Coordinates of C-alpha atoms in Angstrom, one line a residue:
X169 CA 99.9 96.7 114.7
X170 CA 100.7 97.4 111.1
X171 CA 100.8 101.7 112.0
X172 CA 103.9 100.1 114.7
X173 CA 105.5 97.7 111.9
X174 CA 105.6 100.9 109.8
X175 CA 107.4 103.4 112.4
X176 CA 109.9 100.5 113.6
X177 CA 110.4 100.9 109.2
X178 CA 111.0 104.3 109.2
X179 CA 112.9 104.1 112.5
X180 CA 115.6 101.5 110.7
X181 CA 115.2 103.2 107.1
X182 CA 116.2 106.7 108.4
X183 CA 118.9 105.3 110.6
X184 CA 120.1 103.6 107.4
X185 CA 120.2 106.8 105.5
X186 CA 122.2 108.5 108.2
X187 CA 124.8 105.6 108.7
X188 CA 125.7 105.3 105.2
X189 CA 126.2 109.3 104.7
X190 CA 127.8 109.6 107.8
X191 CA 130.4 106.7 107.0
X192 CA 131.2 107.8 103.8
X193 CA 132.6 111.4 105.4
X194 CA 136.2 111.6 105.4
X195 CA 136.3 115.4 106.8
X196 CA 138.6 116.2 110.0
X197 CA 135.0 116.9 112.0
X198 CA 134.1 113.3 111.3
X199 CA 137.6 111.4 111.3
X200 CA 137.0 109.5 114.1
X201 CA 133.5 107.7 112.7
X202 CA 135.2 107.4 109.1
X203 CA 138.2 105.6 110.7
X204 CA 135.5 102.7 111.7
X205 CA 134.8 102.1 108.2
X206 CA 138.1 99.6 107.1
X207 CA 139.0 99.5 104.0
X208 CA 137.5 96.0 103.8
X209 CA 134.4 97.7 103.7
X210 CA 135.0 98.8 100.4
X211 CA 132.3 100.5 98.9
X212 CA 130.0 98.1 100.1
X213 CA 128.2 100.7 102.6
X214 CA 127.1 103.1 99.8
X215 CA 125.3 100.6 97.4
X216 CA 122.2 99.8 99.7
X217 CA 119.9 97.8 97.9
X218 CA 117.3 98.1 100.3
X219 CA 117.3 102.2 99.3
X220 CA 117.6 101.4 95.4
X221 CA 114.2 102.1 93.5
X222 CA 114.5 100.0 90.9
X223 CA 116.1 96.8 92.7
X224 CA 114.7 93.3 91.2
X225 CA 113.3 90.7 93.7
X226 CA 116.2 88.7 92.8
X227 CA 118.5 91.3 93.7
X228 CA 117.0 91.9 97.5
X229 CA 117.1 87.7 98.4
X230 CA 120.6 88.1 97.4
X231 CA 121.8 91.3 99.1
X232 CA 120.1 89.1 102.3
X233 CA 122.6 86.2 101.7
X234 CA 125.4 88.9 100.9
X235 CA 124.4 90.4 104.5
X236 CA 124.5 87.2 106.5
X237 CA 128.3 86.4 104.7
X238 CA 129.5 90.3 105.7
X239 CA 128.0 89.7 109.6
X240 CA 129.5 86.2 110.0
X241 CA 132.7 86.9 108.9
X242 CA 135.5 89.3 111.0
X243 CA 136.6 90.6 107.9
X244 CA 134.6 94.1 108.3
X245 CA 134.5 96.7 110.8
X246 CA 131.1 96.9 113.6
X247 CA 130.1 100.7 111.8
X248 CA 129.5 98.3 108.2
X249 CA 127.9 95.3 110.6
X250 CA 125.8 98.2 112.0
X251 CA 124.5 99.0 108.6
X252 CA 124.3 95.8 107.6
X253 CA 121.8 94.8 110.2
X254 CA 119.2 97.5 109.4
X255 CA 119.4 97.2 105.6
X256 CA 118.5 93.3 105.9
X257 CA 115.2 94.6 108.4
X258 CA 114.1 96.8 105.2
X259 CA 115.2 94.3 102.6
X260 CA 112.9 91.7 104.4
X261 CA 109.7 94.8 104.9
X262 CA 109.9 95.1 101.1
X263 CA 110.1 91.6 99.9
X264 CA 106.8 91.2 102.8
X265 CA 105.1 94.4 101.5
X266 CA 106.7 96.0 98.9
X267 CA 106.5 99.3 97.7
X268 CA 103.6 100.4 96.4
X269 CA 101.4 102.3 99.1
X270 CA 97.7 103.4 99.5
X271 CA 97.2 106.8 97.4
X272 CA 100.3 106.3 95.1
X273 CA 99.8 107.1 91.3
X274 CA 100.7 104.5 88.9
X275 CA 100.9 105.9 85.2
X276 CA 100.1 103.2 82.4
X277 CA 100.2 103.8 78.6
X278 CA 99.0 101.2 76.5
X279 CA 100.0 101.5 73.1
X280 CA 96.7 99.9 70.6
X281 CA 94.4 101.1 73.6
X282 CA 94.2 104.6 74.1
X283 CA 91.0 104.2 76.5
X284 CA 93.3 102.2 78.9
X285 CA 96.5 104.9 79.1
X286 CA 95.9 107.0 82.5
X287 CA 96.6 107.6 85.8
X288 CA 95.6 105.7 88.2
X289 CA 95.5 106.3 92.2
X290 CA 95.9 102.8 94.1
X291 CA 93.1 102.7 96.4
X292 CA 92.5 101.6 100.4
X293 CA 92.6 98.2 99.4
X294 CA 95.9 97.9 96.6
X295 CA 94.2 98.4 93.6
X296 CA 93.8 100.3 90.8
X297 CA 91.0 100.3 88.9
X298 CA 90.9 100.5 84.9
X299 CA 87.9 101.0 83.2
X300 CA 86.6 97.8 81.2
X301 CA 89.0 96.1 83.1
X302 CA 87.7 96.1 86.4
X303 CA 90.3 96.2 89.4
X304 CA 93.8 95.1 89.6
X305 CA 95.7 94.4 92.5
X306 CA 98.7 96.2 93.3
X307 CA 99.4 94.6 96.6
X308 CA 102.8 92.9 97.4
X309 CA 104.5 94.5 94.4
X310 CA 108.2 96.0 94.6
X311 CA 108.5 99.3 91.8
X312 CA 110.3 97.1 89.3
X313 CA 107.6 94.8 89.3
X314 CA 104.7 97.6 88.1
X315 CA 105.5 97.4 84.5
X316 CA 105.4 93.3 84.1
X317 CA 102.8 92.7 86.5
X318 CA 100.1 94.9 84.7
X319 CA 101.4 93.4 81.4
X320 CA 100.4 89.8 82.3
X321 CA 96.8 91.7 84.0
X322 CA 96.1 93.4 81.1
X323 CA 97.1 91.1 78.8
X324 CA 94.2 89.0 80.0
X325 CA 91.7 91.6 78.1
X326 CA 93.5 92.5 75.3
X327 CA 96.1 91.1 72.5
X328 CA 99.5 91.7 72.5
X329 CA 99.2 94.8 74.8
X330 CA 102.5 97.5 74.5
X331 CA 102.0 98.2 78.2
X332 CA 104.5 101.3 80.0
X333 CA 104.0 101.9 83.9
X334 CA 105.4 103.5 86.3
X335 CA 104.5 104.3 90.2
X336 CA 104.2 108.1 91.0
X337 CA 104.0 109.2 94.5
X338 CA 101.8 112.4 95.3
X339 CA 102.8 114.1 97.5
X340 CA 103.1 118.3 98.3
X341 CA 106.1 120.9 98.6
X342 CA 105.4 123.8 100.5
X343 CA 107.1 127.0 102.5
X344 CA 110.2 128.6 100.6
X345 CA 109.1 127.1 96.9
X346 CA 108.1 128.7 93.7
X347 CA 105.2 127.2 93.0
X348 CA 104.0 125.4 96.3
X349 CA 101.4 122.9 96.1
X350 CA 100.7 119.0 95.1
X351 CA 102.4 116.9 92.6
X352 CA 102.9 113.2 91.4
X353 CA 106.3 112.5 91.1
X354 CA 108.5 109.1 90.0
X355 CA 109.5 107.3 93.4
X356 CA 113.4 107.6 91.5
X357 CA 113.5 111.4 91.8
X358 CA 116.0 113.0 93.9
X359 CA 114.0 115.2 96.5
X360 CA 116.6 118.3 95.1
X361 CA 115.2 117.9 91.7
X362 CA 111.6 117.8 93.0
X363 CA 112.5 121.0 94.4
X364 CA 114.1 122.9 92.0
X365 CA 112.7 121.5 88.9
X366 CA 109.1 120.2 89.9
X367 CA 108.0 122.9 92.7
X368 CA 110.1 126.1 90.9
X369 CA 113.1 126.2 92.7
X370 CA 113.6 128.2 95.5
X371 CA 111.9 130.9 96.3
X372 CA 113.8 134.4 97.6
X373 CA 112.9 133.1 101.3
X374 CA 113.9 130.0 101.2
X375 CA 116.2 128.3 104.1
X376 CA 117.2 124.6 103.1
X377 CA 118.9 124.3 106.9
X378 CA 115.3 124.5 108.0
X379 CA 113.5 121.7 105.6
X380 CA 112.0 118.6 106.6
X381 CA 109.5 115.8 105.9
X382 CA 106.5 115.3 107.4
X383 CA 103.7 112.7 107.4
X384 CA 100.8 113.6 109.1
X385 CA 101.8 115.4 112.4
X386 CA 105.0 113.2 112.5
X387 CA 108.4 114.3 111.3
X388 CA 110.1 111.7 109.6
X389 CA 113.0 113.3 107.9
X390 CA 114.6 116.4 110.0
X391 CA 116.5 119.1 109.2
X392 CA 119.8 117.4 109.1
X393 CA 118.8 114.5 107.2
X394 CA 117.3 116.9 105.1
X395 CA 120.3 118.7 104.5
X396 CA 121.9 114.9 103.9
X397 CA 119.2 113.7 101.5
X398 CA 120.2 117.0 99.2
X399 CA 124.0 117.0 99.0
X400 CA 124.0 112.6 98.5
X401 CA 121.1 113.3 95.9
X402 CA 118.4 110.7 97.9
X403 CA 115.7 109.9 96.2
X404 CA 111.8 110.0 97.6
X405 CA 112.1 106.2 97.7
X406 CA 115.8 106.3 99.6
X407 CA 113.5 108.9 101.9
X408 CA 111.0 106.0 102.4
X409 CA 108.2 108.7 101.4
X410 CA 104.7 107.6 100.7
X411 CA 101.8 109.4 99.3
X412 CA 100.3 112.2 101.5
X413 CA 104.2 113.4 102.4
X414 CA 104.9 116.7 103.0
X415 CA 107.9 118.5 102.0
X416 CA 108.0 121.7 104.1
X417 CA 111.5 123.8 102.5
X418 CA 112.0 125.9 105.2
X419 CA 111.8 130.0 105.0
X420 CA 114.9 132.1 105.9
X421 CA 116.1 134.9 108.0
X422 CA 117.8 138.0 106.4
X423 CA 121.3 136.9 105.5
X424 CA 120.8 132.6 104.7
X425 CA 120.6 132.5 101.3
X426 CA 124.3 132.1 101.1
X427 CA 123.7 129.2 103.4
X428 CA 121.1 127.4 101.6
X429 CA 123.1 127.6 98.3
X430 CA 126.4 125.9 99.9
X431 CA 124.1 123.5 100.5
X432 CA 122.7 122.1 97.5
X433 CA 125.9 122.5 95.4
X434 CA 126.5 119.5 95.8
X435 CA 123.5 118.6 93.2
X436 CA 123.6 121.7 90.7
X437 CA 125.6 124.5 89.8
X438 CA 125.8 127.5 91.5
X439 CA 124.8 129.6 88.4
X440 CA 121.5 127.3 87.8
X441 CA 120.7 127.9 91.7
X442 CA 120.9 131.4 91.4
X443 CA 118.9 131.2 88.8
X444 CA 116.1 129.8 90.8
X445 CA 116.4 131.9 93.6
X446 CA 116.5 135.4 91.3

């Protein structure tokens, strides 16, 4: 049951994604979808909070109440209503669950306890466990509730604790990459910069047109989302990536570097790119 709740997630999260990019073109190929968007709609479309990292509890109930007001009222075209309705399904998954998932890394630095400052890999059953501390449940919690949740938990052991955290997610970047292979990376990066900054840019093979994320034997981001995700600058939390993920950056025929390029100058200059690549 909860492996279905989760693909229905992804189902609506992904869709999401795809609406809002799409919506926001304005390109002759696309006129006829951006012409659904009113101007009503404003920029209402592109500031998701169900894809925002660092969006407060507070925040999510009321984006809900915001939702409810934009669907009852005639004052907005069906291609916003359409969004609409799947960003209230993953507000109302992350108030339930929240963010934090099985295998995720959350970094803590206490500042008068050196013993306690580490990283931590919440286990099977939402915890973390600190040493003299014992575990502490990371269940329930959205991202911008990490840092002042363990303050109040470890302030139970120790005086006025200085207490920093953030939640990493590990995941691996393989294929066209300079340095393939596993890291644990803030929720808030953009999958570009995990790419060219965290992995070593792209390697002389690489084909971005080819790239997708996988989890498990699924795919759950495809080329063209892919190829989305880098020119808007998603993050691995807009991706609704968890720990384990796989980003596979593809590997290119003679000829595609051109391509690839085009396609991430969106998110860095061309000079920087080649760079990478060269």
């Amino acid at each position: 049951m909860q492996h279905t709740r989760n693909s229905e997630f992804d189902v609506h999260r992904i869709r999401l994604i795809a609406l809002i990019a799409l919506a926001t073109l304005t390109g002759a190929a696309h006129a006829p979808l951006a012409a659904q968007v009113s101007q009503a709609d404003s920029l209402v479309a592109m500031l998701a909070a169900s894809t925002r990292s660092g969006v407060s509890r507070a925040e999510l109930e009321a984006s809900l109440v915001e939702i409810e007001r934009i669907l009852a009222s005639g004052g907005y075209s069906g291609a916003l209503k359409s969004i609409k309705r799947d960003e209230a399904v993953l507000i109302r998954h992350r108030l339930a669950e929240g963010d934090i998932r099985p295998g995720d890394v959350i970094r803590v630095a206490v500042a008068s306890d050196a013993a306690v400052t580490n990283n931590y890999v919440v286990t099977p059953s939402m915890a973390i466990v600190v040493p003299s501390l014992g575990a502490i449940s990371m269940r329930g919690l959205l991202r911008s509730e990490v840092e002042p949740h363990l303050q109040r938990e470890i302030a139970r052991f120790l005086r006025d604790p200085v207490v920093m955290a953030d939640a990493l997610i590990r995941v691996s970047v393989l294929g066209g990459v300079g340095r393939p292979g596993f890291y644990s990376v803030p929720a808030g990066q953009a999958i570009s910069e995990v790419i060219m900054t965290v992995a070593g840019g792209l390697g002389g093979n690489a084909d971005l047109e080819k790239s997708s994320v996988h989890r498990g034997d699924r795919e759950i981001v495809s080329s063209d989302a892919f190829t989305t995700a880098l020119r808007d600058g998603l993050t691995l939390d807009q991706l609704n990536m968890q720990a384990g993920d796989e980003i596979m950056v593809g590997v290119k025929k003679p000829g595609t570097l051109s391509r690839a390029l085009a396609i991430v100058t969106g998110v860095g200059s061309l000079a920087y790119l080649l760079s990478q690549v060269f």
